[in-house]
Structures are given as structure tokens and as C-alpha cells.
XYZ file of C-alpha atoms in Angstrom:
180
model
C 102.327 101.199 214.620
C 101.440 102.994 217.825
C 103.819 105.253 219.666
C 103.562 105.987 223.337
C 102.565 109.603 223.898
C 105.861 110.416 225.580
C 107.908 109.076 222.615
C 105.791 111.043 220.179
C 106.308 114.213 222.209
C 110.092 113.642 222.279
C 110.196 113.025 218.537
C 108.145 116.142 217.712
C 110.153 118.236 220.142
C 113.424 117.132 218.529
C 112.103 117.795 215.020
C 110.868 121.253 216.028
C 114.237 122.143 217.556
C 116.052 121.008 214.392
C 113.696 123.025 212.180
C 114.157 126.141 214.341
C 117.927 125.721 214.224
C 117.881 125.403 210.422
C 115.564 128.374 210.068
C 117.853 130.386 212.346
C 120.878 129.507 210.213
C 119.057 130.446 207.027
C 118.034 133.811 208.504
C 121.558 134.430 209.775
C 123.040 133.767 206.335
C 120.410 135.912 204.636
C 120.865 138.902 206.927
C 124.645 138.648 207.103
C 124.768 138.625 203.285
C 122.685 141.809 203.269
C 124.891 143.500 205.843
C 128.170 142.583 204.186
C 127.134 143.119 200.559
C 128.276 146.114 198.595
C 125.802 148.927 198.087
C 125.886 152.618 197.203
C 128.062 154.475 199.707
C 130.250 151.504 200.561
C 133.836 150.925 199.496
C 134.467 148.531 196.643
C 135.368 145.118 198.012
C 138.675 143.789 196.794
C 137.560 140.593 195.162
C 139.753 137.525 195.208
C 142.455 137.933 192.604
C 141.090 137.744 189.075
C 143.112 137.423 185.892
C 143.398 139.606 182.843
C 143.004 138.215 179.355
C 146.798 137.729 179.356
C 146.566 135.664 182.572
C 148.079 138.402 184.741
C 146.696 138.638 188.307
C 144.615 141.791 188.816
C 142.860 143.289 191.835
C 140.283 146.060 191.768
C 142.455 148.026 194.195
C 144.964 148.354 191.311
C 142.584 151.019 189.928
C 142.446 153.140 193.118
C 142.527 156.856 192.330
C 140.550 156.563 189.090
C 136.879 156.984 188.364
C 135.827 153.448 187.632
C 132.892 151.763 185.958
C 132.882 148.100 186.996
C 130.743 146.100 184.600
C 129.731 142.496 185.381
C 128.918 140.600 182.201
C 128.699 137.165 180.567
C 128.894 135.890 176.997
C 125.366 134.435 177.199
C 123.875 137.863 178.011
C 122.505 139.755 174.945
C 122.273 143.136 176.778
C 125.927 142.720 177.828
C 126.904 142.268 174.194
C 124.748 145.241 173.137
C 126.449 147.506 175.702
C 129.985 146.881 174.428
C 130.090 149.446 171.566
C 128.733 152.142 173.895
C 131.225 151.242 176.640
C 134.038 151.398 174.063
C 132.963 154.924 173.056
C 132.586 156.001 176.685
C 136.009 154.701 177.665
C 137.689 156.305 174.639
C 135.965 159.634 175.321
C 137.177 159.851 178.933
C 140.330 157.693 179.095
C 142.558 160.791 179.437
C 140.628 161.939 182.525
C 141.560 159.146 184.971
C 138.541 157.084 183.950
C 138.546 153.355 183.345
C 136.020 150.655 182.617
C 136.774 147.237 184.054
C 134.551 144.444 182.783
C 134.404 141.369 184.995
C 133.405 138.281 183.052
C 131.737 135.579 185.147
C 131.592 132.758 182.580
C 133.011 129.519 183.952
C 134.580 128.663 180.578
C 137.395 131.159 179.943
C 138.061 129.663 176.503
C 134.473 130.486 175.515
C 135.051 134.053 176.723
C 138.215 134.299 174.613
C 136.357 133.002 171.531
C 133.574 135.531 172.150
C 136.097 138.373 172.395
C 137.738 137.250 169.143
C 134.569 138.418 167.388
C 133.717 141.445 169.574
C 135.858 144.568 169.862
C 136.426 145.635 173.456
C 138.738 148.591 174.222
C 138.701 148.261 178.007
C 140.226 145.716 180.414
C 138.438 142.393 180.808
C 138.972 140.489 184.048
C 138.136 136.803 184.289
C 136.296 135.467 187.337
C 135.437 131.890 186.258
C 134.487 130.843 189.788
C 132.188 133.881 190.093
C 133.670 134.854 193.452
C 133.278 138.594 192.934
C 129.537 138.951 192.103
C 128.317 137.863 195.565
C 130.535 140.507 197.167
C 128.825 143.118 195.004
C 125.362 141.623 195.418
C 124.994 141.445 191.633
C 121.304 141.101 190.757
C 121.345 141.255 186.960
C 123.539 140.985 183.899
C 124.966 143.370 183.102
C 125.410 145.230 186.381
C 127.418 148.449 186.414
C 128.983 149.972 189.530
C 130.178 153.586 189.383
C 133.125 154.151 191.711
C 134.691 157.477 192.705
C 138.418 158.132 193.073
C 138.357 157.130 196.743
C 136.966 153.689 195.936
C 133.418 154.382 197.086
C 130.465 153.051 195.075
C 128.366 156.060 194.119
C 125.743 154.503 191.820
C 124.583 151.130 190.525
C 122.898 150.483 187.194
C 121.229 147.168 186.370
C 120.746 145.900 182.827
C 121.304 147.731 179.583
C 119.134 149.281 176.882
C 120.210 151.945 174.394
C 118.056 154.443 176.278
C 120.286 153.874 179.360
C 123.267 155.553 177.690
C 122.274 159.024 178.900
C 122.025 157.898 182.527
C 125.290 155.932 182.413
C 127.156 158.847 180.843
C 125.655 161.215 183.438
C 127.014 159.090 186.314
C 130.492 159.128 184.777
C 130.421 162.899 184.168
C 129.315 163.568 187.754
C 132.197 161.545 189.151
C 134.742 163.096 186.784
C 133.550 166.572 187.843
C 134.387 165.979 191.493
């Protein structure tokens, strides 16, 4: 099939405009996500309301005034599971000093999370975010991801992943914030 040169030009011109428009939208979304994502020095975003393990609505702003370690985790994440005994010890060591750990679970199956917690001791609050609405606001890049928040609600440090050797660094962040 032969196309007249003018028709071919019109077709290519239209396709090029559509591709540029799509590329522009992709770039806009990418850069706006970077601008509006949470990073060190920014205030903690107040995620859409999550629920506690007892189905009570909870917001991160409920913890304003405390030093906070926000830990994003999932049941399918072995390092998340490995961090739990250490986080229990850390929370129990500093709970009388206006320190709290809030673990945000992002599994879509809350019943699976409850079954997991039936066999794992956790001494700190677990919040359920089955639609994973909170992680994009924090720009979560790994599981687990820990955000260290000062008493004013400002993120002061971010730690990605977990290995036993990370305990010193995590504890150091908490001690620095408690000393302020």
C-alpha cells in the first residue's frame, strides 16, 4: 500500500506529538514524585489512616512529640523478621524516654500478617497498610526501611535493609535523637 507523501508526513507528525506528550507526562510524574517524596530533613507525611492490630484507626501524627523509628516491613521479608528481636530490645531499652517504634506492615493480606505475628513476638505497635498507600509517600526503596524521626516530626536519618551488624548504627541514630 502506498501513502501519499503528505499523508505520511501527517501520520508521523501526529505520532511524534503523541510520543512527546507521553514522554512529558512520564517525566512530570517522575520529577514530581522526587520533589514530593519524603527524605532526610523533611517532615513525616501523615499517611492515609492505617489501622492497628485491634482495627483502631491510627495516624503517624498521633506520635508527635516522641522520637520515632518508623519501620516498613512485610511478612515475606527475611531481614524484616530478623530485625524484630533487636527492635524489641531497642524499644524496651528506651520506652521510658519518649521513644517509640512503629512498624508499618505493607502486606495486602492482613490475616497473613496476623498469623505471622502469632508466631513472632513484637513489643511495639504494628500498623496495617494493606493498600500500601504509605510507602510511596516515604519513597521506600527496600524492605525493611527505617526512618528516624525527631520530636518535631522531622526525618533525621534513613536506614535501608537489616543485618546484625547494622544494630550499632541504628542504636546510634536513636541515641542521637534522644540526646537532643
